[in-house]
CSV table of C-alpha atoms and ligand atoms in Angstrom, one decimal:
chain,number,residue,atom,x,y,z
A,1,THR,CA,105.4,-120.9,12.9
A,2,GLY,CA,104.3,-118.2,10.5
A,3,PHE,CA,100.7,-118.6,11.3
A,4,SER,CA,98.7,-116.4,13.4
A,5,GLN,CA,96.3,-117.5,16.3
A,6,GLY,CA,93.7,-119.7,14.6
A,7,PHE,CA,90.4,-121.4,15.3
A,8,ASP,CA,90.7,-123.8,18.3
A,9,ALA,CA,89.9,-126.9,16.3
A,10,GLN,CA,90.1,-130.6,17.4
A,11,ALA,CA,92.3,-131.5,14.4
A,12,VAL,CA,92.9,-135.3,13.9
A,13,GLU,CA,96.3,-136.8,14.2
A,14,LEU,CA,97.7,-137.7,10.8
A,15,PRO,CA,100.7,-140.0,10.4
A,16,GLY,CA,103.8,-138.1,8.9
A,17,TRP,CA,101.9,-134.7,9.6
A,18,ARG,CA,101.9,-132.2,12.4
A,19,HIS,CA,99.0,-129.9,12.9
A,20,ALA,CA,100.0,-126.3,12.3
A,21,TYR,CA,96.9,-124.2,12.0
A,22,SER,CA,93.2,-124.2,11.9
A,23,GLY,CA,90.9,-121.7,10.2
A,24,LYS,CA,87.2,-121.7,10.6
A,25,VAL,CA,86.8,-124.7,8.1
A,26,ARG,CA,90.3,-125.9,7.1
A,27,ASP,CA,93.2,-127.6,9.2
A,28,LEU,CA,96.7,-127.1,7.8
A,29,TYR,CA,99.5,-129.6,8.7
A,30,GLU,CA,103.3,-129.5,8.1
A,31,PRO,CA,105.4,-132.6,7.3
A,32,ALA,CA,106.5,-134.0,10.7
A,33,GLU,CA,110.1,-134.1,9.7
A,34,ALA,CA,110.4,-130.4,8.8
A,35,ALA,CA,111.2,-127.7,11.4
A,36,PRO,CA,107.9,-125.6,12.2
A,37,GLY,CA,107.3,-123.0,9.5
A,38,GLU,CA,110.0,-124.2,7.2
A,39,SER,CA,108.4,-126.9,5.0
A,40,ALA,CA,108.0,-126.2,1.2
A,41,ASN,CA,104.5,-128.0,1.4
A,42,LEU,CA,101.5,-128.1,3.6
A,43,LEU,CA,98.6,-130.6,3.9
A,44,VAL,CA,95.3,-128.6,3.6
A,45,VAL,CA,92.3,-130.7,5.1
A,46,ALA,CA,88.8,-129.3,4.7
A,47,SER,CA,86.7,-130.3,7.7
A,48,ASP,CA,83.0,-130.7,7.9
A,49,ARG,CA,82.7,-127.6,9.9
A,50,ILE,CA,80.4,-124.8,8.9
A,51,SER,CA,80.5,-121.1,9.8
A,52,ALA,CA,77.6,-118.7,9.7
A,53,TYR,CA,77.5,-115.1,10.9
A,54,ASP,CA,81.1,-115.4,11.9
A,55,PHE,CA,80.5,-118.3,14.2
A,56,VAL,CA,81.9,-121.9,13.6
A,57,LEU,CA,78.7,-123.9,14.5
A,58,ASP,CA,78.7,-126.9,16.8
A,59,THR,CA,77.0,-129.0,14.2
A,60,GLU,CA,79.0,-130.5,11.2
A,61,ILE,CA,77.6,-131.1,7.7
A,62,PRO,CA,78.7,-134.7,6.7
A,63,ASP,CA,80.8,-134.8,3.7
A,64,LYS,CA,81.0,-130.9,3.2
A,65,GLY,CA,84.9,-131.0,3.5
A,66,ALA,CA,85.1,-133.6,0.6
A,67,VAL,CA,82.6,-131.5,-1.5
A,68,LEU,CA,84.7,-128.4,-1.0
A,69,THR,CA,87.9,-130.1,-1.9
A,70,GLN,CA,86.6,-132.0,-5.0
A,71,LEU,CA,85.0,-128.8,-6.3
A,72,SER,CA,88.1,-126.6,-5.8
A,73,LEU,CA,90.2,-129.4,-7.5
A,74,TRP,CA,87.8,-129.4,-10.5
A,75,TRP,CA,88.0,-125.5,-10.7
A,76,PHE,CA,91.8,-125.3,-10.3
A,77,GLU,CA,92.0,-127.4,-13.5
A,78,GLN,CA,89.6,-125.3,-15.3
A,79,LEU,CA,91.2,-122.0,-14.4
A,80,GLN,CA,94.3,-120.9,-16.2
A,81,VAL,CA,96.0,-119.4,-13.2
A,82,PRO,CA,99.0,-121.0,-11.3
A,83,HIS,CA,97.5,-122.7,-8.3
A,84,HIS,CA,98.9,-124.2,-5.0
A,85,VAL,CA,98.0,-127.8,-5.5
A,86,VAL,CA,101.0,-130.1,-5.7
A,87,SER,CA,99.5,-133.8,-5.2
A,88,LEU,CA,96.7,-135.9,-3.7
A,89,ASP,CA,99.1,-138.2,-1.9
A,90,VAL,CA,97.3,-137.7,1.4
A,91,PRO,CA,96.7,-139.9,4.5
A,92,GLU,CA,94.0,-142.4,4.2
A,93,ALA,CA,92.1,-140.9,7.1
A,94,VAL,CA,91.5,-137.6,5.1
A,95,ALA,CA,91.3,-139.0,1.5
A,96,GLY,CA,89.0,-137.0,-0.6
A,97,ARG,CA,89.0,-133.9,1.8
A,98,ALA,CA,92.8,-133.0,1.6
A,99,MET,CA,95.4,-131.9,-0.7
A,100,VAL,CA,99.1,-131.3,-0.6
A,101,CYS,CA,99.8,-127.7,-1.4
A,102,GLN,CA,102.7,-125.4,-1.9
A,103,ARG,CA,103.1,-123.4,1.3
A,104,LEU,CA,102.4,-119.8,0.2
A,105,ASP,CA,103.1,-116.4,1.9
A,106,MET,CA,99.5,-115.4,1.8
A,107,TYR,CA,98.6,-111.8,1.0
A,108,GLU,CA,96.4,-110.5,3.9
A,109,VAL,CA,93.6,-109.6,1.5
A,110,GLU,CA,90.6,-111.3,0.4
A,111,CYS,CA,90.2,-110.8,-3.4
A,112,ILE,CA,86.6,-110.5,-4.4
A,113,ALA,CA,84.9,-110.2,-7.6
A,114,ARG,CA,81.3,-109.2,-7.9
A,115,GLY,CA,79.3,-109.6,-11.2
A,116,TYR,CA,76.0,-109.0,-9.3
A,117,LEU,CA,75.1,-106.7,-6.5
A,118,THR,CA,74.0,-108.2,-3.2
A,119,GLY,CA,75.3,-108.9,0.5
A,120,SER,CA,77.8,-106.5,1.8
A,121,GLY,CA,78.2,-104.9,-1.6
A,122,LEU,CA,74.5,-104.0,-1.7
A,123,ALA,CA,74.7,-102.5,1.9
A,124,GLU,CA,77.5,-100.2,1.1
A,125,TYR,CA,75.8,-99.2,-2.2
A,126,ARG,CA,72.6,-98.3,-0.2
A,127,GLU,CA,74.6,-96.2,2.1
A,128,SER,CA,76.9,-94.3,-0.4
A,129,GLY,CA,76.2,-95.4,-4.0
A,130,THR,CA,79.6,-97.0,-3.9
A,131,VAL,CA,81.2,-100.5,-3.4
A,132,THR,CA,84.6,-100.3,-1.8
A,133,GLY,CA,84.6,-96.8,-3.2
A,134,ILE,CA,83.8,-97.8,-6.8
A,135,GLU,CA,80.9,-95.6,-7.9
A,136,LEU,CA,77.9,-97.5,-9.4
A,137,PRO,CA,75.0,-96.3,-11.5
A,138,GLU,CA,71.8,-95.2,-9.6
A,139,GLY,CA,68.8,-97.4,-9.3
A,140,LEU,CA,70.4,-100.8,-8.8
A,141,VAL,CA,68.5,-103.3,-6.7
A,142,ASP,CA,69.4,-106.5,-4.8
A,143,GLY,CA,70.6,-108.9,-7.5
A,144,SER,CA,71.3,-106.3,-10.2
A,145,LYS,CA,74.0,-107.4,-12.9
A,146,LEU,CA,77.1,-105.3,-12.6
A,147,ASP,CA,78.7,-105.2,-16.1
A,148,PRO,CA,81.6,-105.2,-16.1
A,149,ALA,CA,82.3,-107.2,-12.9
A,150,ILE,CA,84.1,-105.2,-10.2
A,151,PHE,CA,87.0,-106.0,-7.9
A,152,THR,CA,86.1,-105.4,-4.2
A,153,PRO,CA,88.9,-106.3,-1.9
A,154,SER,CA,88.5,-106.8,1.9
A,155,ALA,CA,91.0,-107.0,4.7
A,156,LYS,CA,91.3,-110.4,6.4
A,157,ALA,CA,90.1,-110.3,10.0
A,158,ASP,CA,91.1,-112.4,13.0
A,159,VAL,CA,89.0,-115.4,14.0
A,160,GLY,CA,85.6,-114.2,15.2
A,161,GLU,CA,85.9,-110.7,13.5
A,162,HIS,CA,84.3,-109.5,10.5
A,163,ASP,CA,86.4,-109.0,7.3
A,164,GLU,CA,86.3,-105.5,6.3
A,165,ASN,CA,85.7,-104.1,2.8
A,166,ILE,CA,88.6,-101.7,1.8
A,167,THR,CA,89.1,-99.6,-1.4
A,168,PHE,CA,91.7,-100.5,-4.0
A,169,GLU,CA,93.9,-97.7,-2.8
A,170,GLN,CA,93.9,-99.1,0.8
A,171,MET,CA,94.8,-102.6,-0.6
A,172,ALA,CA,97.6,-101.1,-2.6
A,173,ARG,CA,99.0,-99.4,0.6
A,174,LEU,CA,98.8,-102.8,2.3
A,175,ILE,CA,100.5,-104.9,-0.3
A,176,GLY,CA,102.0,-102.5,-2.8
A,177,ASP,CA,100.7,-101.0,-5.9
A,178,THR,CA,102.0,-103.5,-8.5
A,179,PRO,CA,100.9,-106.7,-6.5
A,180,ALA,CA,97.4,-105.1,-5.9
A,181,GLN,CA,97.0,-104.5,-9.7
A,182,ARG,CA,98.1,-108.0,-10.5
A,183,LEU,CA,95.6,-109.6,-8.0
A,184,ARG,CA,92.8,-107.4,-9.3
A,185,GLU,CA,93.7,-108.6,-12.8
A,186,LEU,CA,93.9,-112.3,-11.9
A,187,THR,CA,90.8,-112.2,-9.7
A,188,LEU,CA,88.6,-110.6,-12.6
A,189,ASP,CA,90.1,-113.2,-14.9
A,190,VAL,CA,89.1,-116.1,-12.5
A,191,TYR,CA,85.6,-114.6,-12.2
A,192,ARG,CA,85.0,-114.2,-16.0
A,193,ARG,CA,86.1,-117.6,-16.8
A,194,ALA,CA,84.2,-119.2,-14.0
A,195,GLU,CA,81.1,-117.3,-14.5
A,196,SER,CA,81.0,-118.3,-18.1
A,197,LEU,CA,81.5,-121.9,-17.2
A,198,ALA,CA,78.9,-121.9,-14.5
A,199,ARG,CA,76.4,-120.2,-16.9
A,200,GLU,CA,76.7,-123.1,-19.2
A,201,ARG,CA,75.4,-125.1,-16.4
A,202,GLY,CA,72.5,-122.9,-15.6
A,203,ILE,CA,74.2,-121.3,-12.5
A,204,ILE,CA,74.9,-117.6,-12.1
A,205,LEU,CA,78.2,-116.9,-10.2
A,206,ALA,CA,77.1,-113.8,-8.5
A,207,ASP,CA,80.4,-113.1,-6.6
A,208,THR,CA,83.5,-115.1,-5.4
A,209,LYS,CA,86.4,-114.7,-3.0
A,210,VAL,CA,89.8,-115.9,-3.9
A,211,GLU,CA,93.2,-115.7,-1.9
A,212,PHE,CA,96.6,-115.5,-3.4
A,213,GLY,CA,100.1,-115.8,-2.0
A,214,LEU,CA,103.7,-115.9,-3.0
A,215,ASP,CA,105.5,-119.1,-3.5
A,216,ALA,CA,109.2,-119.7,-2.7
A,217,THR,CA,110.3,-118.3,-6.0
A,218,GLY,CA,108.2,-115.0,-5.5
A,219,ARG,CA,105.6,-116.0,-8.1
A,220,ILE,CA,101.9,-115.1,-7.3
A,221,VAL,CA,99.9,-118.3,-6.9
A,222,LEU,CA,96.2,-118.9,-6.3
A,223,GLY,CA,95.7,-120.6,-2.9
A,224,ASP,CA,93.1,-121.8,-0.4
A,225,GLU,CA,89.8,-123.1,-1.9
A,226,VAL,CA,88.2,-121.8,-5.1
A,227,LEU,CA,84.7,-121.2,-6.3
A,228,THR,CA,83.0,-123.3,-3.6
A,229,PRO,CA,79.5,-122.5,-2.0
A,230,ASP,CA,81.6,-121.3,1.0
A,231,SER,CA,83.6,-118.7,-1.0
A,232,SER,CA,81.1,-117.8,-3.7
A,233,ARG,CA,77.4,-117.1,-4.3
A,234,PHE,CA,75.7,-119.5,-6.8
A,235,TRP,CA,72.3,-118.7,-8.1
A,236,ASP,CA,70.0,-120.8,-10.0
A,237,ALA,CA,69.8,-118.9,-13.4
A,238,ALA,CA,66.3,-120.1,-14.1
A,239,GLN,CA,65.0,-118.4,-11.0
A,240,TYR,CA,67.0,-115.3,-11.2
A,241,GLU,CA,64.9,-112.1,-10.7
A,242,PRO,CA,66.5,-108.8,-9.5
A,243,GLY,CA,64.8,-106.9,-6.8
A,244,ARG,CA,64.8,-109.7,-4.1
A,245,ALA,CA,67.1,-112.1,-2.4
A,246,GLN,CA,68.0,-115.0,-4.9
A,247,PRO,CA,67.8,-118.5,-3.9
A,248,SER,CA,71.2,-119.8,-3.6
A,249,PHE,CA,73.3,-123.0,-3.5
A,250,ASP,CA,74.9,-122.5,-0.1
A,251,LYS,CA,74.2,-122.1,3.7
A,252,GLN,CA,70.8,-120.5,2.9
A,253,PHE,CA,69.0,-123.2,5.0
A,254,VAL,CA,71.3,-122.7,7.9
A,255,ARG,CA,71.0,-118.9,7.8
A,256,ASP,CA,67.3,-119.0,7.4
A,257,TRP,CA,66.9,-121.4,10.4
A,258,LEU,CA,69.2,-119.5,12.5
A,259,THR,CA,67.5,-116.3,12.1
A,260,GLY,CA,64.0,-117.8,12.0
A,261,PRO,CA,61.7,-118.2,14.9
A,262,ASP,CA,62.7,-121.9,15.6
A,263,SER,CA,66.3,-121.5,16.7
A,264,GLY,CA,65.6,-119.1,19.5
A,265,TRP,CA,68.8,-117.4,18.7
A,266,ASP,CA,69.4,-113.6,18.4
A,267,ARG,CA,72.1,-113.0,15.9
A,268,HIS,CA,73.2,-109.9,17.6
A,269,SER,CA,73.2,-111.3,21.3
A,270,GLY,CA,77.0,-112.2,20.9
A,271,GLU,CA,76.0,-115.8,22.0
A,272,ALA,CA,77.1,-118.7,20.0
A,273,PRO,CA,74.3,-120.3,17.9
A,274,PRO,CA,72.5,-123.4,18.8
A,275,ALA,CA,73.2,-126.9,17.3
A,276,LEU,CA,71.3,-127.4,13.8
A,277,PRO,CA,68.3,-129.9,13.7
A,278,ALA,CA,68.8,-133.0,11.5
A,279,ASP,CA,66.7,-131.7,8.6
A,280,VAL,CA,68.6,-128.5,8.3
A,281,VAL,CA,71.8,-130.7,8.2
A,282,ALA,CA,70.5,-133.0,5.7
A,283,LYS,CA,69.2,-130.1,3.4
A,284,THR,CA,72.3,-128.3,3.6
A,285,ARG,CA,74.4,-131.4,2.7
A,286,ALA,CA,72.3,-132.0,-0.3
A,287,ARG,CA,72.7,-128.4,-1.3
A,288,TYR,CA,76.4,-128.7,-1.4
A,289,ILE,CA,76.4,-131.8,-3.3
A,290,GLU,CA,74.0,-130.4,-5.8
A,291,ALA,CA,76.2,-127.5,-6.4
A,292,TYR,CA,79.2,-129.8,-7.0
A,293,GLU,CA,77.2,-132.1,-9.3
A,294,THR,CA,75.7,-129.3,-11.3
A,295,LEU,CA,78.9,-127.4,-11.9
A,296,THR,CA,81.1,-130.4,-12.5
A,297,GLY,CA,78.5,-132.6,-14.4
A,298,GLN,CA,80.0,-135.4,-12.2
A,299,THR,CA,78.3,-137.6,-9.5
A,300,PHE,CA,79.6,-137.0,-5.9
A,301,THR,CA,80.9,-140.2,-4.3
A,302,PRO,CA,81.7,-139.8,-0.6
B,401,ATP,P1,91.5,-117.3,8.7
B,401,ATP,O1,91.7,-118.5,9.6
B,401,ATP,O2,92.8,-117.0,7.9
B,401,ATP,O3,91.0,-116.1,9.4
B,401,ATP,P2,89.4,-118.9,7.7
B,401,ATP,O4,88.6,-118.9,8.9
B,401,ATP,O5,88.7,-118.6,6.4
B,401,ATP,O6,90.4,-117.7,7.7
B,401,ATP,P3,90.1,-121.5,6.6
B,401,ATP,O7,89.7,-121.1,5.2
B,401,ATP,O8,89.4,-122.5,7.4
B,401,ATP,O9,90.4,-120.1,7.3
B,401,ATP,O10,91.5,-122.0,6.7
B,401,ATP,C1,92.4,-121.8,5.6
B,401,ATP,C2,93.5,-121.0,5.9
B,401,ATP,O11,94.8,-121.4,5.2
B,401,ATP,C3,93.4,-119.5,5.6
B,401,ATP,O12,94.1,-118.8,6.6
B,401,ATP,C4,94.2,-119.4,4.3
B,401,ATP,O13,94.6,-118.1,4.0
B,401,ATP,C5,95.3,-120.3,4.6
B,401,ATP,N1,95.9,-120.9,3.2
B,401,ATP,C6,95.3,-121.4,2.2
B,401,ATP,N2,96.1,-122.0,1.3
B,401,ATP,C7,97.4,-121.8,1.8
B,401,ATP,C8,98.8,-122.0,1.4
B,401,ATP,N3,98.8,-122.6,0.2
B,401,ATP,N4,99.7,-121.7,2.2
B,401,ATP,C9,99.5,-121.1,3.3
B,401,ATP,N5,98.3,-120.8,3.9
B,401,ATP,C10,97.2,-121.1,3.1
B,402,MG,MG1,88.9,-119.3,4.5
C-alpha cells in the first residue's frame, strides 16, 4: 500500500474512506473507491493519542487531535511554503481533527531546525561539542541560543524505535544532495518565519521538526503537522533563563509525572508506562489549548 507497518491503532470507521495507516498519533485513510496506494489524496486524522518516551500511552488527552490540526492549519497559512492541505471536507465524526491532504512520497528524514540548544542536541554537544556533526562554540548550556539556527536532520525510525540524529552528509547520501540542500533551506525558512511570529506572542520557538514529501508532479511539499507542541519546543519568553530546563508548552506534565515517584514506572524497564491520572490529563489538555490560543490569538472551540 506504500505504507510500512504502523502503530496498531483502533482507527474509527469513516464513510467513504478506508483506513490505510496509523502512526503514533495520526490515522491515515484513503478514498474507499480508489485502489490501495493509488489515490491522489489522503485523509489525515489526528487522534487524541499522546506519546512519551517512544511509547503511545493508554490514556488519551481529550481534544488534543483537534488542537494539533487547528494549529497546523493556522501555521500552514502563515508559512510561505507549498503544503499538503487540500480541503477540510471531512466526515462529520472527525470534523475539526482531520484534513484532506495530497498524498506525498515522504522523505524518510525528519527535518529539524534548532535555534536553541536542548534535548538530544544538548546531549550530543556535551559528548562531542557538535550537533549532527555541526561544530558549536564552547561553553554553551541547556537553553543557549544558537545564532544562526542550525539544521539537524534525523533518520525516521520504525514504531517503538528512537529516531536517530544524522549528519547532513548522511542525509544527502540517503535522499540525494540537491533534495537535501533544498530541505535544509526550506526547514530553516520555516523556522525563521515561525520563530519571529511566535516571538511576537511571547513564545520562544526553541526547535521544530517538519517533514516533506514529493507530490505527483515531483514538487517538494511540506506535509504532516507543523509547529505544534508535539513537533516543537515552545518556551515562555518571560521565563527564559539559559542554564536550566525551560518550562515548556507541551508534554512536560506527562514526562514529569511518568519519571517522578508517583507513577511507579521505570523509563528504562522496557515496560509500557501506566495510565495517566485525571489531573495530569486535565493540565496537559489545558497546556495544548493554551499554546494554540497564545500563538494564534484565537479561542479554541472544541
Ligand atoms: P511514523 O508512523 O512515520 O513512524 P509517527 O508515529 O510520528 O511516525 P504520525 O505522525 O502519527 O506518525 O503519523 C503520520 C504519518 O503520516 C507519518 O508517517 C507521516 O510521515 C505521514 N504523512 C504525513 N503527511 C503525509 C502525506 N501528505 N502523505 C503521506 N504520508 C504523510
Ligand atoms: Mg509524526
